[in-house]
XYZ file of C-alpha atoms in Angstrom:
561
model
C 0.000 0.000 0.000
C 1.403 3.391 -1.014
C 1.416 6.260 1.513
C -1.722 8.470 1.306
C -3.350 6.084 -1.178
C -7.096 5.653 -0.420
C -8.164 2.213 0.716
C -11.339 0.605 2.010
C -11.946 -1.528 5.082
C -15.189 -3.499 5.455
C -16.231 -4.530 8.976
C -19.204 -6.860 9.376
C -20.698 -6.574 12.817
C -23.796 -7.109 14.941
C -24.667 -4.901 17.902
C -26.018 -6.173 21.203
C -27.745 -4.133 23.884
C -25.586 -1.111 24.600
C -25.808 2.361 26.091
C -26.318 4.109 22.734
C -29.550 2.358 21.709
C -32.801 2.832 23.605
C -35.674 0.464 22.756
C -39.121 1.500 23.991
C -42.228 -0.660 24.171
C -45.407 1.098 22.929
C -46.476 1.738 26.543
C -43.515 4.097 26.972
C -44.617 6.344 24.093
C -47.339 8.971 24.169
C -49.491 7.190 21.599
C -49.116 3.722 23.148
C -49.466 2.321 19.629
C -46.069 1.356 18.209
C -42.575 0.581 19.504
C -39.951 3.300 19.400
C -36.160 3.395 19.252
C -33.640 6.209 19.469
C -29.894 6.503 19.889
C -27.922 8.840 22.142
C -24.232 8.903 21.230
C -22.861 11.680 23.427
C -20.240 11.349 24.532
C -18.743 7.877 24.009
C -21.806 5.657 23.561
C -21.833 5.258 19.788
C -19.047 2.680 19.950
C -21.880 0.358 21.071
C -23.892 1.358 17.967
C -21.287 0.898 15.212
C -17.492 0.441 14.929
C -15.916 3.886 14.999
C -13.110 6.113 16.179
C -15.190 7.333 19.097
C -13.358 10.583 19.763
C -14.352 14.161 18.855
C -10.899 14.594 17.295
C -11.891 12.382 14.333
C -14.555 13.450 11.832
C -15.921 11.673 8.776
C -18.904 11.514 6.461
C -21.249 8.547 6.756
C -24.002 6.696 4.938
C -26.550 4.255 6.347
C -29.199 1.837 5.098
C -32.046 1.128 7.519
C -34.885 -1.361 7.038
C -38.014 -0.848 9.098
C -41.533 -2.328 9.306
C -44.363 -0.570 7.517
C -45.721 2.333 9.528
C -42.415 3.070 11.263
C -40.744 6.329 10.248
C -36.933 6.348 10.403
C -34.854 9.548 10.696
C -31.114 10.144 10.998
C -28.776 13.098 11.479
C -28.017 13.264 7.760
C -28.127 15.851 4.995
C -29.712 13.491 2.440
C -32.323 10.748 2.745
C -34.582 8.593 0.568
C -37.153 5.838 1.082
C -37.917 2.775 -1.026
C -41.454 1.993 0.105
C -41.792 -1.401 -1.583
C -38.698 -2.615 0.256
C -39.215 -0.673 3.480
C -35.646 0.644 3.186
C -34.350 4.104 4.125
C -31.054 5.473 2.787
C -29.173 8.248 4.553
C -26.035 10.205 3.744
C -24.211 12.860 5.759
C -22.077 14.746 3.254
C -20.089 16.755 5.802
C -17.571 15.276 8.261
C -18.920 14.862 11.800
C -17.568 13.208 14.948
C -19.002 9.796 15.828
C -21.149 11.095 18.685
C -23.271 13.120 16.243
C -24.477 10.080 14.276
C -28.052 9.589 15.501
C -31.103 7.520 14.589
C -34.734 7.559 15.688
C -37.629 5.380 14.523
C -41.250 5.178 15.577
C -44.749 6.460 15.000
C -43.634 9.878 13.787
C -45.307 12.349 11.454
C -44.143 15.797 10.409
C -45.206 19.320 9.554
C -43.212 22.106 7.956
C -42.680 25.062 10.290
C -40.402 27.139 8.032
C -38.620 27.152 4.682
C -35.904 24.765 5.920
C -37.411 23.313 9.075
C -40.009 20.778 10.070
C -41.056 19.176 13.326
C -41.469 15.449 13.787
C -43.544 14.038 16.630
C -46.010 11.362 17.551
C -49.424 12.202 16.031
C -50.967 13.202 19.362
C -48.136 15.707 20.013
C -47.703 17.232 16.567
C -50.371 19.983 16.877
C -48.729 21.234 20.096
C -45.259 21.187 18.521
C -46.535 23.153 15.525
C -48.269 25.750 17.688
C -45.116 26.291 19.772
C -42.540 26.497 16.968
C -44.196 27.443 13.683
C -42.362 30.383 12.104
C -40.003 31.148 14.973
C -37.274 28.583 14.257
C -36.496 30.370 10.990
C -36.299 33.616 12.949
C -33.678 32.052 15.241
C -31.705 30.599 12.322
C -31.712 33.945 10.537
C -30.511 35.727 13.677
C -27.740 33.165 14.122
C -26.649 33.546 10.494
C -26.481 37.320 10.865
C -24.105 36.823 13.780
C -21.977 33.829 12.763
C -22.315 33.252 9.047
C -24.282 30.810 6.869
C -26.038 27.787 8.323
C -24.099 25.012 6.590
C -26.201 21.927 7.304
C -29.071 22.505 4.866
C -32.133 21.574 6.907
C -32.787 22.250 10.576
C -35.432 19.763 11.702
C -36.573 18.877 15.214
C -37.872 15.542 16.483
C -39.709 15.323 19.803
C -38.903 12.139 21.692
C -40.815 10.299 24.430
C -40.095 11.189 28.062
C -37.581 8.336 28.355
C -35.057 10.466 26.436
C -32.327 10.762 29.101
C -31.374 14.425 28.576
C -33.299 17.521 27.560
C -31.951 18.008 24.034
C -29.168 16.890 21.703
C -27.684 18.877 18.829
C -27.561 16.107 16.202
C -26.832 17.914 12.907
C -29.865 18.513 10.670
C -32.097 16.859 13.297
C -32.213 18.170 16.868
C -33.505 15.613 19.377
C -35.586 17.125 22.190
C -37.645 15.632 24.980
C -41.395 16.099 24.523
C -41.852 16.913 28.210
C -40.407 20.386 27.639
C -43.234 21.364 25.257
C -45.394 22.701 28.077
C -42.686 25.084 29.330
C -42.490 27.731 26.595
C -39.473 29.702 27.811
C -37.422 26.577 28.510
C -38.370 25.260 25.060
C -37.177 28.501 23.462
C -33.839 28.426 25.278
C -33.257 24.713 24.689
C -33.916 24.890 20.951
C -31.867 28.075 20.491
C -28.994 26.405 22.362
C -29.121 23.498 19.892
C -29.313 25.953 16.969
C -26.125 27.584 18.297
C -24.411 24.184 18.326
C -24.758 24.120 14.531
C -21.793 26.494 14.563
C -20.149 25.742 17.901
C -19.823 22.014 18.514
C -20.993 20.600 15.197
C -19.071 22.712 12.657
C -16.121 23.346 15.006
C -15.727 20.691 17.696
C -13.631 20.310 20.831
C -10.838 17.865 19.942
C -10.808 16.364 23.426
C -13.528 15.712 25.986
C -11.333 17.503 28.532
C -12.283 20.785 26.834
C -16.033 20.414 26.373
C -16.394 24.097 27.248
C -15.166 24.885 23.713
C -18.500 23.570 22.460
C -20.792 24.259 25.409
C -19.402 27.598 26.589
C -19.334 29.028 23.066
C -22.787 27.605 22.263
C -24.178 29.152 25.451
C -22.631 32.504 24.544
C -24.047 32.282 20.999
C -27.443 31.218 22.375
C -27.554 34.375 24.489
C -26.496 36.585 21.608
C -29.359 35.073 19.577
C -31.889 35.566 22.386
C -30.713 39.155 22.836
C -31.295 39.793 19.139
C -34.743 38.146 19.137
C -36.143 38.713 22.651
C -34.095 41.573 24.063
C -31.360 41.983 26.648
C -33.672 41.898 29.695
C -34.923 38.377 28.947
C -31.396 37.170 28.229
C -30.110 38.626 31.509
C -32.977 36.969 33.425
C -32.174 33.541 31.948
C -28.465 34.091 32.626
C -29.156 35.068 36.253
C -31.199 31.886 36.689
C -28.364 29.732 35.298
C -25.619 31.493 37.256
C -27.669 30.984 40.415
C -27.630 27.272 39.609
C -23.870 27.406 38.990
C -23.211 28.924 42.412
C -25.535 26.370 44.000
C -23.498 23.595 42.418
C -20.269 25.327 43.459
C -21.429 25.526 47.070
C -22.329 21.857 47.148
C -19.275 20.476 45.363
C -16.713 22.797 46.943
C -14.602 25.537 45.347
C -11.527 23.335 45.098
C -13.303 20.525 43.256
C -11.310 19.671 40.090
C -14.507 19.275 38.031
C -14.908 23.067 38.279
C -11.923 23.584 35.964
C -12.551 24.366 32.298
C -9.663 22.087 31.355
C -10.547 18.985 33.324
C -8.150 16.081 33.531
C -9.784 12.939 32.133
C -8.368 9.960 34.005
C -8.177 6.565 32.249
C -11.435 4.637 32.509
C -13.542 7.677 33.415
C -16.613 8.304 31.280
C -16.216 11.794 29.747
C -19.847 12.592 30.510
C -18.976 12.455 34.200
C -17.109 15.715 33.544
C -20.154 17.445 32.067
C -21.633 19.932 34.527
C -22.709 23.542 34.828
C -19.085 24.689 34.833
C -18.774 23.344 31.287
C -21.642 25.623 30.268
C -21.700 28.611 32.586
C -18.057 29.029 33.583
C -17.223 28.445 29.917
C -19.798 31.087 28.985
C -18.314 33.554 31.468
C -14.850 33.131 29.924
C -16.211 33.648 26.418
C -18.185 36.677 27.629
C -15.002 38.059 29.191
C -13.205 37.695 25.852
C -16.059 39.554 24.150
C -15.768 42.387 26.682
C -12.068 42.772 25.916
C -13.135 43.747 22.393
C -15.266 46.606 23.627
C -18.179 45.930 21.289
C -19.795 42.461 21.136
C -20.242 42.940 17.379
C -16.449 42.946 17.002
C -16.377 39.635 18.840
C -19.142 38.347 16.519
C -16.848 39.164 13.603
C -14.050 37.193 15.215
C -16.308 34.194 15.776
C -17.396 34.282 12.120
C -13.739 34.155 11.094
C -13.067 31.394 13.639
C -15.895 29.268 12.217
C -14.745 29.860 8.653
C -11.171 28.879 9.507
C -11.927 25.744 11.525
C -15.276 24.431 10.227
C -15.429 20.641 9.860
C -12.344 20.298 12.091
C -11.690 19.802 15.807
C -9.766 22.305 17.930
C -8.142 22.785 21.328
C -8.384 25.871 23.526
C -5.068 27.218 22.262
C -6.473 27.323 18.711
C -9.326 29.551 19.881
C -7.153 31.821 22.018
C -4.361 32.166 19.436
C -6.948 33.031 16.786
C -8.499 35.580 19.129
C -5.195 37.351 19.790
C -4.220 37.274 16.105
C -7.599 38.738 15.127
C -7.178 41.556 17.662
C -3.450 42.454 17.489
C -3.993 45.522 19.666
C -5.166 43.219 22.474
C -2.160 41.005 21.911
C 0.081 44.054 22.262
C -1.647 44.864 25.562
C -0.874 41.310 26.793
C -4.512 40.785 27.824
C -3.794 37.070 28.142
C -1.583 37.851 31.152
C -3.717 40.446 32.930
C -3.219 39.955 36.679
C -5.963 37.804 38.179
C -7.619 37.232 34.805
C -4.902 35.298 33.000
C -6.210 33.002 30.268
C -4.290 30.165 31.915
C -6.066 30.817 35.203
C -9.451 30.854 33.474
C -8.686 27.415 32.069
C -7.046 25.710 35.016
C -8.194 27.340 38.245
C -10.884 25.630 40.291
C -13.773 27.583 41.702
C -16.235 30.124 40.327
C -15.698 32.201 37.178
C -12.998 34.855 37.522
C -15.484 37.451 36.238
C -19.212 37.420 35.603
C -21.334 39.416 33.161
C -23.102 42.638 34.023
C -26.780 41.652 34.201
C -28.150 45.084 35.091
C -30.128 45.206 31.819
C -32.320 42.489 33.298
C -33.099 44.374 36.507
C -36.684 45.122 35.424
C -37.277 41.345 35.564
C -34.923 40.263 38.360
C -35.642 43.057 40.852
C -39.260 41.949 41.514
C -37.945 38.450 42.240
C -35.397 39.768 44.739
C -38.011 41.998 46.379
C -40.545 39.181 46.791
C -37.910 36.787 48.111
C -36.876 39.318 50.767
C -40.509 39.832 51.814
C -40.833 36.116 52.508
C -37.478 35.559 54.193
C -37.043 38.663 56.377
C -38.093 38.212 59.994
C -40.478 39.018 61.465
C -42.919 38.027 58.751
C -44.877 41.281 58.710
C -45.123 41.674 54.947
C -47.414 38.781 54.020
C -50.083 41.145 52.745
C -47.650 42.815 50.355
C -46.189 39.460 49.299
C -49.567 37.840 48.750
C -50.631 40.666 46.451
C -48.029 39.578 43.880
C -49.690 37.659 41.039
C -47.185 35.029 39.866
C -49.359 34.236 36.852
C -48.247 37.585 35.413
C -44.566 36.716 35.766
C -42.314 35.108 33.193
C -41.445 31.471 33.815
C -37.791 32.292 34.487
C -38.828 34.842 37.128
C -40.966 32.285 38.932
C -38.365 29.511 38.844
C -35.673 31.926 40.038
C -37.909 32.870 42.996
C -38.729 29.233 43.806
C -35.104 28.127 43.466
C -34.087 30.735 46.029
C -36.807 29.510 48.386
C -35.491 25.998 47.808
C -31.989 27.123 48.722
C -33.377 28.518 51.983
C -35.375 25.400 52.880
C -36.389 24.218 55.363
C -38.304 27.418 56.021
C -40.200 28.321 59.207
C -43.533 26.477 59.301
C -45.462 29.761 59.321
C -43.704 30.835 56.111
C -44.355 27.613 54.196
C -47.999 27.623 55.345
C -48.508 31.203 54.141
C -46.642 30.488 50.896
C -49.015 27.619 50.203
C -52.052 29.762 50.973
C -50.825 32.512 48.652
C -49.427 30.591 45.698
C -50.216 26.882 45.716
C -53.393 27.178 43.661
C -51.700 29.599 41.223
C -48.786 27.227 40.737
C -51.066 24.242 40.088
C -51.965 25.634 36.686
C -48.391 26.430 35.634
C -45.874 24.370 33.665
C -43.872 21.439 35.021
C -40.643 23.432 35.439
C -42.481 25.627 37.935
C -44.569 22.913 39.582
C -41.627 20.624 40.331
C -39.862 23.423 42.186
C -42.886 24.146 44.351
C -43.266 20.437 45.072
C -39.610 20.211 46.088
C -40.261 23.070 48.522
C -43.247 21.099 49.858
C -41.072 17.987 50.345
C -38.051 19.742 51.845
C -40.332 21.436 54.351
C -42.400 18.304 55.159
C -45.532 20.277 54.340
C -48.088 17.471 54.532
C -51.197 19.383 53.331
C -49.701 19.590 49.796
C -48.140 16.112 49.657
C -51.043 14.797 47.601
C -49.853 17.099 44.820
C -46.445 15.403 44.886
C -48.144 12.040 44.419
C -50.312 13.345 41.589
C -47.295 14.861 39.836
C -45.213 11.677 40.028
C -48.142 9.563 38.859
C -48.157 11.567 35.628
C -44.433 11.947 34.937
C -42.154 9.516 33.104
C -39.060 11.647 32.480
C -35.866 11.760 34.523
C -35.856 15.516 34.923
C -39.292 15.571 36.579
C -38.969 12.445 38.739
C -35.406 12.083 40.040
C -35.230 15.478 41.874
C -38.419 14.690 43.792
C -37.393 11.135 44.656
C -34.019 12.409 45.870
C -35.665 14.983 48.118
C -38.239 12.504 49.400
C -35.499 10.044 50.332
C -33.247 12.675 51.922
C -35.922 13.612 54.428
C -38.569 11.717 56.375
C -40.771 10.735 53.457
C -38.976 7.674 52.084
C -41.922 5.343 52.773
C -44.177 7.759 50.868
C -41.695 7.637 47.961
C -41.614 3.826 48.018
C -45.386 3.678 47.867
C -45.552 5.978 44.837
C -42.732 4.136 43.085
C -44.367 0.728 43.430
C -47.590 2.162 42.034
C -45.933 3.862 39.040
C -42.867 1.759 38.204
C -44.435 0.038 35.208
C -44.844 3.348 33.376
C -41.123 4.146 33.738
C -38.302 3.168 31.394
C -36.214 0.324 32.920
C -33.146 2.594 33.118
C -35.064 5.232 35.055
C -36.650 2.545 37.219
C -33.187 1.260 38.074
C -31.923 4.727 39.020
C -34.908 5.384 41.301
C -34.405 1.977 42.920
C -30.822 2.997 43.701
C -32.042 6.236 45.305
C -34.667 4.389 47.341
C -32.155 1.745 48.422
C -29.714 4.184 50.013
C -29.765 3.570 53.757
C -32.267 0.716 53.452
C -32.092 -3.022 53.206
C -32.153 -4.135 49.571
C -35.505 -3.507 47.937
C -37.692 -6.479 47.043
C -36.868 -7.884 43.641
C -38.382 -5.959 40.767
C -38.408 -7.171 37.189
C -35.569 -5.299 35.520
C -34.798 -7.779 32.771
C -34.938 -4.998 30.200
C -32.467 -2.774 32.027
C -29.559 -1.730 29.834
C -26.387 0.093 30.724
C -26.993 3.663 31.867
C -26.200 6.338 29.341
C -23.482 8.850 30.186
C -26.074 11.462 31.145
C -27.526 9.011 33.632
C -24.123 8.089 35.027
C -23.373 11.785 35.491
C -26.583 12.380 37.388
C -26.011 9.379 39.645
C -22.451 10.480 40.430
C -23.478 14.027 41.256
C -26.413 12.971 43.388
C -24.268 10.525 45.339
C -21.581 13.147 45.896
C -24.045 15.607 47.387
C -26.445 13.288 49.218
C -29.241 14.379 46.943
C -28.982 18.031 47.905
C -28.316 19.145 44.343
C -31.274 19.168 41.999
C -30.602 17.081 38.925
C -32.222 19.703 36.750
C -29.121 21.759 37.539
C -26.927 19.315 35.639
C -29.378 17.661 33.267
C -29.138 20.484 30.761
C -29.230 20.396 27.011
C -26.197 18.797 25.428
């Protein structure tokens, strides 16, 4: 064989059960009609799906042939597809090089509707009208805003498929076909942020990828920065600052629980042999990474100058994988005046310190443009937590139904941080807000129910039961089970679990069993014959919850990939 001469290798293989492939019986779908399957490759699961160089440093094109029964729609993260109906065979081709973790497949009872000139939504028939009503027309608006900031969208189509609640994370940026959990459809503001974050990954993460899992912030920090630039362009600075304040609150909560000297708080985390890279994925990857990128943008004076740099960065490195030094060298070369000022060595804010110091971000963004939305939250929180409790009348006059979702969850998260609260406070809170909160989305309701559990407020416990009886997703079950088992309500949790276990995916069932088993004799045997290996996202959540005795809410780490 001559050097650099192309050659072909054919590998014939059969996959067994593995962490990348999730098989769902019809009962675990919304329609309860047909089986469903999806894959989740991030970060190193796709090696159980197909033979590959399972590292973000290696990119390649791919093609696939998939045969499926009649009535089952198959989709993949590919730029081209075709279907031979008489043979039941789908053909897919991804013409641009991607890392292995971005190869994705989903198949089930899915139908679609166009929501823009280059976008459609796919969902089970019973969910499609809701998906259309939430996203019709606005995805193109987000894509156009992103293109104005960072250059052309290079993947052709931007489609979205809504998956059953067993999907183990909130969303995944598979090129051409974002995967997103259907449970988020009821929470409009979270849906907006999650989809825009995945749109941003089309540039940061998919086009230009971190070459090593030790520098995931190169994808997630940049995508979070781009997401917030897009939301500022489309929804204004106040909304963006509110969402950022909510996330930074969560970052500091995680920091407090894990400790400021915890090595996972570094942007450049050391990946030890045998450690699953997804164990390193946390809010520091997103929010500390975002803060560093925001700091770089501030060095430029005008964020539009930084947008210009990022356009050049994408153009230079698209379809390749990079390390942090590539980004930082490009930044300094693009702004020679900053290089002359030695900004990379500024005392206390050295680039090296940003990358390798543990603890909180070295600098955080100015969020004063969001004060019109955050100040009412701070005021109401003080009314409820300042002794003596003389301001109930003023506090009870606040109508939370008029607030934005991110205002309400920021308020409830701060009450959660202060729990357990005095009994008089929790009683008055319930009298003032419980009925209002009942009609709100799940992101709000779960936080109120966690407050109920952490304060052992028995009059509202029936709402916890009702919520868990109707939830099948990790993000709306695990936080409550953890809180129930941390306090005095473990028997209550066991009772609910035994009543609802059959509606849960075996992987989720297994995780809840582990939570319930902590500090108890082994639980009675439960049929878990279908249990497969936990996905990385699940392993991450288990590790974090164990490290903090359940004190950290999993929604704080179970963010969009």
